[in-house]
CSV table of C-alpha atoms in Angstrom, one decimal:
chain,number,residue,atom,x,y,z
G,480,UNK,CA,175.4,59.2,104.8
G,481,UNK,CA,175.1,55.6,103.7
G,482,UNK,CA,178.2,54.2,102.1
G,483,UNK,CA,179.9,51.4,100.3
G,484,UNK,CA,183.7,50.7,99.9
G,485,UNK,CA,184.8,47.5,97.5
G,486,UNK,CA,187.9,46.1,97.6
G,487,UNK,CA,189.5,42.6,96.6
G,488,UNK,CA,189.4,43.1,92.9
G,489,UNK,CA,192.2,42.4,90.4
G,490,UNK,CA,193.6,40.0,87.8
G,491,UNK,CA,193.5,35.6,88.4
G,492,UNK,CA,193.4,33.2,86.0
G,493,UNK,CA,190.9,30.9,84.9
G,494,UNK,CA,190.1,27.9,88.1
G,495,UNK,CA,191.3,30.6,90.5
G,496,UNK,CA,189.6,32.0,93.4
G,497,UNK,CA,189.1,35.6,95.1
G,498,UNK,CA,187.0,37.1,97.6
G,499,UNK,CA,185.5,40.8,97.6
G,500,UNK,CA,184.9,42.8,100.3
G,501,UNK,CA,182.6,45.6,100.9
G,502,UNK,CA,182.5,47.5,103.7
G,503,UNK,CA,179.5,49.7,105.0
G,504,UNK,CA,178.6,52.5,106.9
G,505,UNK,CA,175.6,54.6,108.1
G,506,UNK,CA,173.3,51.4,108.1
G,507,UNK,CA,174.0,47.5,109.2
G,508,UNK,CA,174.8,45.3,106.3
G,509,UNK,CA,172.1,42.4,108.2
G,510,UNK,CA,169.8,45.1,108.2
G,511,UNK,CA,168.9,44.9,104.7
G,512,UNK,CA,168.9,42.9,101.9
G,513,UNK,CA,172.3,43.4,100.3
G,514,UNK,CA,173.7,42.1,96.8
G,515,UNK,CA,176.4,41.9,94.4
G,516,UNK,CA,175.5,43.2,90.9
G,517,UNK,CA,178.5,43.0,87.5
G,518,UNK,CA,178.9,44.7,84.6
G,519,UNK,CA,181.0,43.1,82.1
G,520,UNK,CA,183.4,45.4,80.0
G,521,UNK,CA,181.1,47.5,77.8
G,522,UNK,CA,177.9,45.7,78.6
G,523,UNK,CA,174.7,45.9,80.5
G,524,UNK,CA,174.0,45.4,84.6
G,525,UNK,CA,173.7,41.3,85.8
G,526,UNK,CA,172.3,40.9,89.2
G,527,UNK,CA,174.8,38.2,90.7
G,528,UNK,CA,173.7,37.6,94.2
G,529,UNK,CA,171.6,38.6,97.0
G,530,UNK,CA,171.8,38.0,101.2
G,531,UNK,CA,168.1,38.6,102.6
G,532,UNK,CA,165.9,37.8,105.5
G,533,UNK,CA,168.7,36.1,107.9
G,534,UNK,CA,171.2,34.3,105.6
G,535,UNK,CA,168.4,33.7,102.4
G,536,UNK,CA,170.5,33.5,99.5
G,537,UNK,CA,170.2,34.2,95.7
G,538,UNK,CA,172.5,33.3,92.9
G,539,UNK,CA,172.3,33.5,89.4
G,540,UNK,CA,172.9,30.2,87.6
G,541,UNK,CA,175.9,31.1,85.9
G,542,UNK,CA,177.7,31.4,89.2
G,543,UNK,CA,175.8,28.9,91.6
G,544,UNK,CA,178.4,26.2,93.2
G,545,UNK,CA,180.9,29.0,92.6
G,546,UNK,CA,180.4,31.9,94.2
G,547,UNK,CA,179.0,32.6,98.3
G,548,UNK,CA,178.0,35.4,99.5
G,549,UNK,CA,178.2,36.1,103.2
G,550,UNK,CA,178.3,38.9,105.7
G,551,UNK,CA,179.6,40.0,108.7
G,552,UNK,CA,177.6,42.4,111.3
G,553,UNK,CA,180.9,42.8,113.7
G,554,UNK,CA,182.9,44.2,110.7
G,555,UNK,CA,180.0,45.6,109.1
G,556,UNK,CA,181.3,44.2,105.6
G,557,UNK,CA,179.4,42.1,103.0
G,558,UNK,CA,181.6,39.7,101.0
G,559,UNK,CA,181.5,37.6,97.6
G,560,UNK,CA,183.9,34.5,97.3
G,561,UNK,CA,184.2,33.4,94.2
G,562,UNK,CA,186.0,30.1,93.1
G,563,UNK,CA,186.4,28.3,90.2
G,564,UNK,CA,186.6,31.5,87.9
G,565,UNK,CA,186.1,31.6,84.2
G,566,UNK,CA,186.9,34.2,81.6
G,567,UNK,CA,183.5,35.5,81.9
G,568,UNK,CA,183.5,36.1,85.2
G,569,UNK,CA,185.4,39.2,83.7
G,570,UNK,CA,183.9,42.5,85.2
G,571,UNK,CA,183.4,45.4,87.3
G,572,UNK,CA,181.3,44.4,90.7
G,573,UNK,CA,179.3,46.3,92.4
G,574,UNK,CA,177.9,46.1,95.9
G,575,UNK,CA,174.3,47.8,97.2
G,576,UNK,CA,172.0,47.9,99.8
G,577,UNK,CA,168.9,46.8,98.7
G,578,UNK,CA,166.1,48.5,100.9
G,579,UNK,CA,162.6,48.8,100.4
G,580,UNK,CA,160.7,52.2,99.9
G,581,UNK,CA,156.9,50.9,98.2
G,582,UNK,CA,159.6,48.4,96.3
G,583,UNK,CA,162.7,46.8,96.1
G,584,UNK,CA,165.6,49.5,95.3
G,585,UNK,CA,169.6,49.3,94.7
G,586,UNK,CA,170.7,52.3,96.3
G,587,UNK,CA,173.4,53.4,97.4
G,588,UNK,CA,176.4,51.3,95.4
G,589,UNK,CA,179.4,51.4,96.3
G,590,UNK,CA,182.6,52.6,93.0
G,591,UNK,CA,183.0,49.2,91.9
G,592,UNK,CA,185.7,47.0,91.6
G,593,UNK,CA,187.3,45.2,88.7
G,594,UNK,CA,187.5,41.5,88.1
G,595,UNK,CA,190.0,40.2,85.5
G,596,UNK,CA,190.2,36.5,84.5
G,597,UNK,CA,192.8,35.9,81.9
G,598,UNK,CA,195.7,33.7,81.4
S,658,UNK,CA,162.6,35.5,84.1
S,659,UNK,CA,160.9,38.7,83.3
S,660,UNK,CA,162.6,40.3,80.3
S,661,UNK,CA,162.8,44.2,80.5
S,662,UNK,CA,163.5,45.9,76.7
S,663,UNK,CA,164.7,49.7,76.3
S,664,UNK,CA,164.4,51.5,73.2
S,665,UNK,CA,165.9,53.2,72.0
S,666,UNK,CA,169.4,51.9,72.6
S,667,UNK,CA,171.1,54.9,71.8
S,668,UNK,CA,169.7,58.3,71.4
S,669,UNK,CA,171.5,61.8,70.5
S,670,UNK,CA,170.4,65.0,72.0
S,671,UNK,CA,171.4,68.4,72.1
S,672,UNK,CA,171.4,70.5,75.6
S,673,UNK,CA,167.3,71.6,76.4
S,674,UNK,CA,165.8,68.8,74.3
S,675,UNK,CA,162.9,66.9,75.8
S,676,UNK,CA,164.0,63.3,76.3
S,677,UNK,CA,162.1,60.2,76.5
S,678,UNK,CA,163.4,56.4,77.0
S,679,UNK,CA,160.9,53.6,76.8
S,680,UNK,CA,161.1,50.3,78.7
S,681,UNK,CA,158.9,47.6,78.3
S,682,UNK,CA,157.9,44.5,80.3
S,683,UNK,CA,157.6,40.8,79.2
S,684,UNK,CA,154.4,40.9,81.7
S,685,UNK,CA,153.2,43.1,83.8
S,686,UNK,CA,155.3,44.2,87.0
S,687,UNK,CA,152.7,47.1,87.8
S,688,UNK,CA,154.7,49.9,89.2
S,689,UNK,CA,157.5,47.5,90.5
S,690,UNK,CA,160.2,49.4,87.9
S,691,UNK,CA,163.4,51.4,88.9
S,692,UNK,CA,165.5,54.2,86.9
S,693,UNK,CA,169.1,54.5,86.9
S,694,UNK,CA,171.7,56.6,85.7
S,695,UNK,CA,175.4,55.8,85.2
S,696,UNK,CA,178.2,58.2,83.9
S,697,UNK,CA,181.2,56.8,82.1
S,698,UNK,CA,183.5,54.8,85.1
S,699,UNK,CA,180.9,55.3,87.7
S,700,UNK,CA,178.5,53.3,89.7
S,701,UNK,CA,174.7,53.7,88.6
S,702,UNK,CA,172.2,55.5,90.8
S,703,UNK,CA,169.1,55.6,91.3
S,704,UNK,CA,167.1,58.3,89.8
S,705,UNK,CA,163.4,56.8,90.3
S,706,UNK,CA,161.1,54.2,92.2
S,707,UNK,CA,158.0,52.9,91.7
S,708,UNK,CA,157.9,53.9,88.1
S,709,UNK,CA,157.2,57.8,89.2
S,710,UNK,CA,158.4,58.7,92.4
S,711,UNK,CA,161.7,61.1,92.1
S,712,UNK,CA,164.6,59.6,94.6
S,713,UNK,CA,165.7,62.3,97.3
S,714,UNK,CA,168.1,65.0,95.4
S,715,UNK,CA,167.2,63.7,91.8
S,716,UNK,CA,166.3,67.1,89.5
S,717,UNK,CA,162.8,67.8,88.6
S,718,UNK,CA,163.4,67.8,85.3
S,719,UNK,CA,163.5,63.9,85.4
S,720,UNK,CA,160.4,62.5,85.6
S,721,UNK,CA,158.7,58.7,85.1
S,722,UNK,CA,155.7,57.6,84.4
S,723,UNK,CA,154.1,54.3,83.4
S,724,UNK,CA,152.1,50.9,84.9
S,725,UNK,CA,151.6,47.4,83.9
S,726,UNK,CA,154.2,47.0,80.6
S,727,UNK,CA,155.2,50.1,79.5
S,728,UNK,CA,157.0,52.3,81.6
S,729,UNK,CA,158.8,55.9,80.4
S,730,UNK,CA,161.8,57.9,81.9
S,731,UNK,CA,161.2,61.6,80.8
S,732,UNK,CA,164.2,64.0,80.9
S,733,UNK,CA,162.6,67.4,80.1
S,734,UNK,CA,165.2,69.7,79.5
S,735,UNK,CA,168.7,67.8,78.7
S,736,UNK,CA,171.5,69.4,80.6
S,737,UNK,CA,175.3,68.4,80.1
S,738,UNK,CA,175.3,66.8,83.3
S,739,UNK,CA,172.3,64.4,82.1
S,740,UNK,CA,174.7,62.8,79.8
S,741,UNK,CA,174.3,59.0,80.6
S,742,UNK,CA,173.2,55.4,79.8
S,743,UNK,CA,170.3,55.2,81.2
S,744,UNK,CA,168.5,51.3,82.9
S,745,UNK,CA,165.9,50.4,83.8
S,746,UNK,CA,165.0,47.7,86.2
S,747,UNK,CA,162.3,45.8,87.7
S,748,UNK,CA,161.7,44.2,91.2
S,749,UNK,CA,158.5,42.9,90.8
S,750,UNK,CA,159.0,39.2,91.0
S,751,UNK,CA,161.0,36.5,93.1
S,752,UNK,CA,164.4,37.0,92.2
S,753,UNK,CA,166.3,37.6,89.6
S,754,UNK,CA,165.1,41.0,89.8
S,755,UNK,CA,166.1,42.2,86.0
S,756,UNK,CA,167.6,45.1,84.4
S,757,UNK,CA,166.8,46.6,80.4
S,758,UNK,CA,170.0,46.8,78.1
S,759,UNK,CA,170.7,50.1,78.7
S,760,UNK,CA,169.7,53.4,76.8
S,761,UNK,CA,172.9,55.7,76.3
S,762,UNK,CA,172.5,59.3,75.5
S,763,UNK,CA,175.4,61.4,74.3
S,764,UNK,CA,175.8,64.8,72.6
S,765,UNK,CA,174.4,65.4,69.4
């Protein structure tokens, strides 16, 4: 069964940093394309970042210069460090394996875990 | 970016009602458009691929159907487990690969 286990999350104020960790099993994390998707409190799905084809990355601009995503294959665990954090940073992130069955899918994802930025 | 629109945003339904959400296209993706469900404190998953194809364990009774544009997630006989917001999301183009807004249905 494949799996997805964030950790990391939790409450920093605005210009601090912290780094999420999601850890995977039944497939490698360099494998497949693999990404960090948030959902603000009450709001819709935000694609944030992906890893693909060797260490390809994507950001979206709200968090470019910010945030880095990175993996590692001996601890099988996909990461997100994120610097420089603002108030609306503010949500619930959520890792997946992005694999490719005719398209691109998110599936599985792991529970999700919550960012808080608030003085 | 490719913007993806749902309607309708919210929807009531009673248990055994057919069930249709809509999601529309800025331009055309073709078939490159995803289904997912997410219940109240839970990650989404994903209920459909390629616009019609059922993922592994996903209920008949969900069904999607659409090209181009206009795409349609079909639920054809609610049950109380089916209670959900509902996205869809396309992966047609280079990145960012975009979600709709969301369609949430609840209990009438």
């Amino acid at each position: 069964e494949l799996q997805l286990v964030e950790s990391g999350g939790g409450l920093v104020q605005p210009g601090g940093s912290l780094r999420l960790s999601c850890a995977a099993s039944g497939f490698s994390v360099t494998s497949d394309y693999m990404s960090w998707v948030r959902q603000a409190p009450g709001k819709g799905l935000e694609w944030v970042s992906v890893i693909y084809s060797g260490s390809r990355t994507y950001y979206t601009d709200s968090v470019k210069g910010r945030f880095t995503i990175s993996r590692d294959n001996s601890k099988n665990t996909l990461y997100l460090e994120m610097n420089s954090l603002r108030v609306e940073d503010t949500a619930v992130y959520y890792c997946t394996r992005v694999g490719y069955t005719e398209i691109f899918t998110a599936d599985p994802w792991g529970q999700g875990t919550l960012v808080t930025v608030s003085s | 970016d490719i913007q993806m629109t749902q309607s309708p945003s919210s929807l009531s339904a009673s248990v055994g009602d057919r069930v249709t959400i809509s999601c529309r296209a800025s331009q055309s993706i073709s078939n490159f458009l995803n289904w997912y469900q997410q219940k109240p404190g839970k990650a989404p998953k994903l209920l459909i691929y390629s616009a019609s194809t059922l993922r592994s364990g996903v209920p008949s009774r969900f069904s999607g159907g659409g090209s181009g544009t206009d795409f349609t997630l079909t639920i054809s006989s609610l049950q109380p487990d089916d209670f959900a917001i509902y996205y869809c999301q396309q992966s047609y183009s280079t990145l960012p690969w975009t979600f709709g807004q969301g369609t949430n249905v609840d209990i009438k």
